[in-house]
Coordinates of C-alpha atoms in Angstrom, one line a residue:
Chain X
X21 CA 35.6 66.4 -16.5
X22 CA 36.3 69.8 -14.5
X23 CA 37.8 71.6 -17.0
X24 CA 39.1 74.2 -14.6
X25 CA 41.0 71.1 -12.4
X26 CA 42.0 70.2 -16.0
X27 CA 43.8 73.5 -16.8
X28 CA 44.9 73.9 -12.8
X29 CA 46.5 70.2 -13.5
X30 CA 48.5 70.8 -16.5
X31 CA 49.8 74.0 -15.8
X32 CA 51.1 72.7 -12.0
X33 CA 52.3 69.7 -13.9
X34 CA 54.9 72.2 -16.2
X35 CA 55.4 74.2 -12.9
X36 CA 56.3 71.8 -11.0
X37 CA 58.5 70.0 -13.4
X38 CA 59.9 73.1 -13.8
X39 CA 60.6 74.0 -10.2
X40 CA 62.6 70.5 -10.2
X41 CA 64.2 70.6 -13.3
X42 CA 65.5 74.2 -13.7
X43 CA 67.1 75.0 -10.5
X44 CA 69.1 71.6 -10.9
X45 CA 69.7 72.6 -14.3
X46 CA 71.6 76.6 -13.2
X47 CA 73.5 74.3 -10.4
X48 CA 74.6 72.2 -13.0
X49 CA 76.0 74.9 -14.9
X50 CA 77.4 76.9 -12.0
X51 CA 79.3 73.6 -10.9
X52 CA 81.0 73.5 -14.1
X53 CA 82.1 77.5 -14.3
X54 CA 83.6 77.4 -10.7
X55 CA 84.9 74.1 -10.6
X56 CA 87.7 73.8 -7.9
X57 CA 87.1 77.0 -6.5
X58 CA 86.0 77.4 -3.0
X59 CA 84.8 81.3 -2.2
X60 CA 84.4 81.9 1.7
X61 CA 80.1 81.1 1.2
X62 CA 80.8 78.3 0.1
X63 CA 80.9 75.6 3.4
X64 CA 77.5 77.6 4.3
X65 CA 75.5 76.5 0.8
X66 CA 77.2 73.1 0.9
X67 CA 75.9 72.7 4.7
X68 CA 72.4 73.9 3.2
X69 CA 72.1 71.9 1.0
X70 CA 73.4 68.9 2.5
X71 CA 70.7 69.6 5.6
X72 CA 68.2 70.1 2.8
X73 CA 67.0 66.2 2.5
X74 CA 66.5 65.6 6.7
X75 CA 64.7 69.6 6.6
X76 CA 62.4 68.7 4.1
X77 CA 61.4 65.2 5.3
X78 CA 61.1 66.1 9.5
X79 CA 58.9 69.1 8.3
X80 CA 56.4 66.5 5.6
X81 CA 56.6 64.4 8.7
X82 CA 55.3 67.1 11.4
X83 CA 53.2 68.6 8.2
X84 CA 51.6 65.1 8.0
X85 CA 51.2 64.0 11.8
X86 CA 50.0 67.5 12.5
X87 CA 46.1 66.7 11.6
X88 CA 46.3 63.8 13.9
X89 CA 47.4 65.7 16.7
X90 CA 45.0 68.9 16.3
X91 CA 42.4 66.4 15.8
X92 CA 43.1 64.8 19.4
X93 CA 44.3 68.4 21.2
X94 CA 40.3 69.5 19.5
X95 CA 38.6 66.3 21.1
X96 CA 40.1 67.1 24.4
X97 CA 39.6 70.6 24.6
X98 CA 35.7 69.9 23.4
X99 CA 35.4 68.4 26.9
X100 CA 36.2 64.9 25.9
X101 CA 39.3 64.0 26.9
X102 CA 39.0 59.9 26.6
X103 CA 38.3 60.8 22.6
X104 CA 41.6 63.0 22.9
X105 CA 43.9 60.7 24.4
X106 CA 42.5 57.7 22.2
X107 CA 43.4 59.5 19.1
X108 CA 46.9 60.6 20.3
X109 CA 47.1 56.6 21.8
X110 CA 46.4 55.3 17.9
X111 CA 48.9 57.6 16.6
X112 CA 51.4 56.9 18.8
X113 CA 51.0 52.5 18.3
X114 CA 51.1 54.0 14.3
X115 CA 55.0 56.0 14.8
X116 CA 55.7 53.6 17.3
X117 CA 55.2 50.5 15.0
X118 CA 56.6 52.2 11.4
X119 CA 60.0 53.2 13.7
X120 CA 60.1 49.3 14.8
X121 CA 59.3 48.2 11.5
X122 CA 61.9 50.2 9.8
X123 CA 64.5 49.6 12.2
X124 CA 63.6 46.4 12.0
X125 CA 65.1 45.4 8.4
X126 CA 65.2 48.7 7.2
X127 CA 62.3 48.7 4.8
X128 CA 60.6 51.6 3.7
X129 CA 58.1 49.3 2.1
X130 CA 57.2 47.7 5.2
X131 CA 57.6 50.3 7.6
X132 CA 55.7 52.2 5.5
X133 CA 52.8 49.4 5.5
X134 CA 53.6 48.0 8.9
X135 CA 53.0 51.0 10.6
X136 CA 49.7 51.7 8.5
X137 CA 47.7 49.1 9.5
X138 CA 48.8 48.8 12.8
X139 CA 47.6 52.7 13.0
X140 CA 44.6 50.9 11.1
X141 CA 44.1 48.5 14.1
X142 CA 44.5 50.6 16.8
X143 CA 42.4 53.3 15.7
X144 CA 39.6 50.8 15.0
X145 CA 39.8 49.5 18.5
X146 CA 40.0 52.5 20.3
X147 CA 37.1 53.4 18.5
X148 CA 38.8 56.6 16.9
Chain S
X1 CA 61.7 49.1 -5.5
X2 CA 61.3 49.8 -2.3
X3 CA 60.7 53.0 -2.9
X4 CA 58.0 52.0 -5.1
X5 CA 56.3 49.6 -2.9
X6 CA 56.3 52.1 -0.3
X7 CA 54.6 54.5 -3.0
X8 CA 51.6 52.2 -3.9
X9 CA 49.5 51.9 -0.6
X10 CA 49.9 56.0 -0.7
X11 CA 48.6 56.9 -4.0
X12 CA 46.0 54.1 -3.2
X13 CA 44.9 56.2 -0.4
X14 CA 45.0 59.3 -2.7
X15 CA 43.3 57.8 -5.2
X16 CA 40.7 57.0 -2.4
X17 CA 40.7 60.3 -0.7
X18 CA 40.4 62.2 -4.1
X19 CA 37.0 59.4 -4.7
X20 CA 35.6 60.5 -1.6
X21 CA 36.2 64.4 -2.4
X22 CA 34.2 64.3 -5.8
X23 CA 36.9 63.6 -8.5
X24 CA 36.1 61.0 -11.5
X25 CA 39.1 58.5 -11.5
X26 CA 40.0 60.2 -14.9
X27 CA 40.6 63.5 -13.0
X28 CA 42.5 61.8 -10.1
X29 CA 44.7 60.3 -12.6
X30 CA 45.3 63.5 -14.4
X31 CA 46.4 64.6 -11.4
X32 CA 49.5 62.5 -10.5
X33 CA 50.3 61.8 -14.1
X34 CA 50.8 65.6 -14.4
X35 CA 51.5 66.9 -11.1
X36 CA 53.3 64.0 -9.6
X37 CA 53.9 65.6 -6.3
X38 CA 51.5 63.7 -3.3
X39 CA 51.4 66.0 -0.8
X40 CA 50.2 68.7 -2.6
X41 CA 47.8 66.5 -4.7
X42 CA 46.4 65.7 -1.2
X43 CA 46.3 69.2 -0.6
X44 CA 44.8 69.9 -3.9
X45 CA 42.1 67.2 -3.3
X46 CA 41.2 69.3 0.0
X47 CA 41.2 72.9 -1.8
X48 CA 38.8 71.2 -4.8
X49 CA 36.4 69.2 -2.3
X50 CA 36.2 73.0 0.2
X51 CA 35.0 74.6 -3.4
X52 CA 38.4 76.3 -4.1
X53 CA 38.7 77.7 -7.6
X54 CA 41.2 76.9 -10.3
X55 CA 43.6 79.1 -9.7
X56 CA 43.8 79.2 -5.7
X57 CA 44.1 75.2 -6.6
X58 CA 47.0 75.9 -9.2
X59 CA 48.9 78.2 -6.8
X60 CA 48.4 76.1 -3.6
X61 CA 49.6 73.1 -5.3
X62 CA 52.8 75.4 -6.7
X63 CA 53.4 76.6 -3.2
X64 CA 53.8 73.6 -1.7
X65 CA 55.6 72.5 -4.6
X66 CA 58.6 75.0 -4.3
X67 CA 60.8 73.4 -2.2
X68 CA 61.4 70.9 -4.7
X69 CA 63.1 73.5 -5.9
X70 CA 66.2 73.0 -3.8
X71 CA 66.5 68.7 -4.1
X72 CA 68.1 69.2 -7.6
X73 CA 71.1 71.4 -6.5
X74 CA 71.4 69.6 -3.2
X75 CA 71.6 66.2 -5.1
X76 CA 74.5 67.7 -7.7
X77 CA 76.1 69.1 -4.3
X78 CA 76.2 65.5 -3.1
X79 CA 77.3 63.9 -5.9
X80 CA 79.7 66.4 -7.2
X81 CA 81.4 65.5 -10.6
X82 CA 79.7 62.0 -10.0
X83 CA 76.4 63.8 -10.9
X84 CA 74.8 61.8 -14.0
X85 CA 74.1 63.4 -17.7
X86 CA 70.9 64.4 -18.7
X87 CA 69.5 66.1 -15.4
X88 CA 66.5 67.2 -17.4
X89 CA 65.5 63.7 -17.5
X90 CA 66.0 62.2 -14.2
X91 CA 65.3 65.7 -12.4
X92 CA 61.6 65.3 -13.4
X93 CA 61.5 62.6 -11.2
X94 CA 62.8 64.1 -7.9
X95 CA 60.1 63.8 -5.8
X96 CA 60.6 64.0 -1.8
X97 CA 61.3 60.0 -1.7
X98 CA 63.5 59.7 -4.3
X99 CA 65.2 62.4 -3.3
X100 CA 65.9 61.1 0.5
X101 CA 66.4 57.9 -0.6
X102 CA 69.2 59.0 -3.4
X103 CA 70.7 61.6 -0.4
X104 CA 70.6 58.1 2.1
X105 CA 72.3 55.7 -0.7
X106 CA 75.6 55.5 -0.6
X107 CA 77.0 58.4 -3.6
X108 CA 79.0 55.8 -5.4
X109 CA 76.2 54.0 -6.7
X110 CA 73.7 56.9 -7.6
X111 CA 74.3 57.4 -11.0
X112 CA 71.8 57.8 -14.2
X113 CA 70.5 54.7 -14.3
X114 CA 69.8 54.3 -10.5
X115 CA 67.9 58.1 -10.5
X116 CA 65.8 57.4 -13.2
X117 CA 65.2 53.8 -12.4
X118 CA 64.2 55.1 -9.1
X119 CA 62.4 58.0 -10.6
X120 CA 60.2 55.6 -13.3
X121 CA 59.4 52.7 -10.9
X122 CA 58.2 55.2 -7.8
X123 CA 56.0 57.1 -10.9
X124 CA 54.6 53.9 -12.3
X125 CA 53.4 52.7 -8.7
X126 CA 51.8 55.9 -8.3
X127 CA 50.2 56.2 -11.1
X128 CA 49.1 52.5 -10.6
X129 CA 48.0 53.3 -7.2
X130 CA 46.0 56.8 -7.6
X131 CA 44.0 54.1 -10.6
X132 CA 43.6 51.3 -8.0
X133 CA 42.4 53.8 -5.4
X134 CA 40.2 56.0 -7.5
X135 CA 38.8 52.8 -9.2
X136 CA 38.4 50.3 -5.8
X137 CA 38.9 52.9 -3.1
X138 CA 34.6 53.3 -1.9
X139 CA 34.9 49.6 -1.1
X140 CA 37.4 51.0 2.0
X141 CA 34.5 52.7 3.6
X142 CA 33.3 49.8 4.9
X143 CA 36.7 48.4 6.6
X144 CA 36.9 50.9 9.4
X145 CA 40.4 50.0 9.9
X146 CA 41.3 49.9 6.3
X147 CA 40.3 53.1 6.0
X148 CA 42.3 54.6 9.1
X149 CA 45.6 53.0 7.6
X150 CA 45.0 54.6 4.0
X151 CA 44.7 57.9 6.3
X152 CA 47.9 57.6 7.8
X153 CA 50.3 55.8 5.1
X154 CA 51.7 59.3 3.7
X155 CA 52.9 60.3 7.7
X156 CA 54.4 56.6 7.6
X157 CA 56.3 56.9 4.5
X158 CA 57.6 60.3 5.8
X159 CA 58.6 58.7 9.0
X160 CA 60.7 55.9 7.6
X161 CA 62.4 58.1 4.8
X162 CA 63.5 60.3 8.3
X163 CA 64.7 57.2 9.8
X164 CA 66.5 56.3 6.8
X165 CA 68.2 59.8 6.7
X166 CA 68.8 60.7 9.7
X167 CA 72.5 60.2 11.6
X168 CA 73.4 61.9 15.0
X169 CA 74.8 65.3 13.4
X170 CA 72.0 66.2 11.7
X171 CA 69.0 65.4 14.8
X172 CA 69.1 69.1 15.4
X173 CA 68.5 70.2 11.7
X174 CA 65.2 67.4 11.9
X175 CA 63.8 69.3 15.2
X176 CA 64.4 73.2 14.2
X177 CA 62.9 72.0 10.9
X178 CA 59.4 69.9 12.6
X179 CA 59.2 72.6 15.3
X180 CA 59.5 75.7 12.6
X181 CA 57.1 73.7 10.5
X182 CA 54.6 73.3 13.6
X183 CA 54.9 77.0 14.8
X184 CA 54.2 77.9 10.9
X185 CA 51.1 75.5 10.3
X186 CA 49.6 76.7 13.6
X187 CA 50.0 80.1 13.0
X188 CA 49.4 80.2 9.2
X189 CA 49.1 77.2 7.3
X190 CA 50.7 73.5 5.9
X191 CA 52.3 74.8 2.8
X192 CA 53.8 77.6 4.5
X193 CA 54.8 75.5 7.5
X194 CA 56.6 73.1 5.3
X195 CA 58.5 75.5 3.1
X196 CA 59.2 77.6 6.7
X197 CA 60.3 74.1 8.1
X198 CA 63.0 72.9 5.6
X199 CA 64.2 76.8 4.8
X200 CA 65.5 76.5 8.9
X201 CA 66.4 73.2 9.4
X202 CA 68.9 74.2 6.3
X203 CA 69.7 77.2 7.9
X204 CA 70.8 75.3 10.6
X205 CA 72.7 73.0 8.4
X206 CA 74.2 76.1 7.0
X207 CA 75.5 77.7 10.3
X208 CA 77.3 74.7 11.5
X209 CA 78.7 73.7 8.2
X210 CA 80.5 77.4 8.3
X211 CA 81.1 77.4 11.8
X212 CA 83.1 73.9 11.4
X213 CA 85.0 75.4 8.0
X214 CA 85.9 78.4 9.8
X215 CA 87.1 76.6 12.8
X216 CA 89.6 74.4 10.2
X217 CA 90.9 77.6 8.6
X218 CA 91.8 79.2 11.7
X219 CA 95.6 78.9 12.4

């Protein structure tokens, strides 16, 4: 055991609960000394942080697609452009099928999964 | 449960990644029992497999970490005096799925029970799945395919929570946030890109909100 990891681990693990718990915690309390007032800031932090939830989840999704994409720009820039356009190809039946999947029957669960292994599939056959 | 289900084939392939990078299962476990936050254990995976030390680990993973920060007050702001006791309990749990899917839910039925119930099952199956992963994951290597799909479940997941948050008004608070994000892992880095990402797409959110309350004040 990495003792180091260990330490790194368990002090992320406090910060981290920390950095979910604490902010929710001041918000809590703010709510309950202003309650019913409306200052003039106040439509801008409600839009905020009502735009929060789609912010965070289109930037983890560019954040996670973003490898697949530099990994295919890389292989066609390198000079081979049929490695390129393979890897962008499998990564576009892998969005492509977890949209469908999801829309589908609304199922993160097997959009999720859907789109995986279809990703799975296509990659293996295009050889990427 | 869905959320769960969606949860276990990801920590599987973190479990599998973190294998392949060097860690024991016990230290993979570690982990997500104390961390509980996948990207950044992914991230954190990476940092320890390129030889990072301790505490470039510890304040990577926090980094990326920080926008948790605002899911807690933008929940409450959602919920409003609906907002369930004991936010010290079920706040532990916000994670970026439980999160969207609490925001995408209808407000009437998040309450206490539905947070933490959320919060406990999506923490088992990760828990489960970093084990399973860790435990099972070197017999992956030799399923080309297999192992592509691990390697892509964690985009998937983000996809469909998008899909299940996303309505017409708020398709140009997704784009400034994935092109922001892009612009800021190009030119810097992921954690930096994703923090840069959500802090504008909010902006966004923030502009029109007080552009539409100013227009209904007006006379």
């Amino acid at each position: 055991m990495n003792s180091g990891l260990l330490a790194a681990c368990l002090v992320a693990g406090v910060g981290t609960w920390a950095l979910r718990v604490v902010p929710l915690l001041l918000a809590r309390r703010r709510e309950g000394a202003t309650a019913g007032s409306r200052g003039p800031l106040r439509p801008y932090l409600d839009g905020f942080l009502s735009a929060m939830a789609v912010a965070s989840v289109a930037a983890l999704l560019v954040s996670g697609a973003e490898p697949f994409l530099s990994a295919a720009w890389r292989a066609a820039a390198g000079g081979d452009v049929s490695a390129g356009w393979r890897q962008a190809a499998a990564l576009a039946v892998g969005l492509g099928a977890t949209a469908a999947l999801y829309l589908w029957r609304r199922g993160v669960a097997l959009g999720t999964v859907g789109g995986s292994i279809a990703y799975g599939l296509a990659a293996w056959l295009l050889g990427v | 449960m869905p959320i769960a289900l969606g949860y276990f084939p990801v920590a599987v392939s973190f479990g599998v990644v973190a294998g392949r990078a060097g860690l024991s299962a016990l230290e993979a476990s570690l982990l997500s029992l104390f961390v509980y936050a996948g990207a950044s254990q992914f991230l954190a995976v990476a940092l320890v497999a390129g030889g990072a030390g301790p505490v470039v680990t510890l304040l990577s993973l926090l980094a990326v970490n920080a926008r948790h920060a605002f899911y807690g007050p933008a929940l409450l702001g959602r919920l409003g005096r609906r907002s369930p006791p004991r936010p010290w309990l079920w706040g532990s749990f916000l994670t970026d799925e439980v999160f969207a899917s609490a925001v995408a839910e209808d407000p009437e039925k998040v309450d206490g029970r539905y947070l933490l119930g959320a919060g406990l099952g999506a923490y088992a199956a990760w828990n489960a799945g970093t084990v399973v992963g860790a435990l099972g994951g070197s017999a992956s290597a030799r399923f080309p395919a297999v192992d592509a799909a691990l390697g892509f479940m964690l985009t998937a997941l983000f996809l469909t929570l998008l899909l299940a948050l996303l309505d017409k008004r708020q398709a140009g608070v997704a784009v400034a946030a994935g092109l922001v994000c892009l612009a800021g892992t190009l030119l810097r880095d992921q954690a930096t890109g994703v923090l840069a990402g959500m802090v504008a797409g909010a902006l966004l959110g923030a502009a029109r909100a007080g552009v539409a309350g100013q227009g209904r004040a007006a006379p």
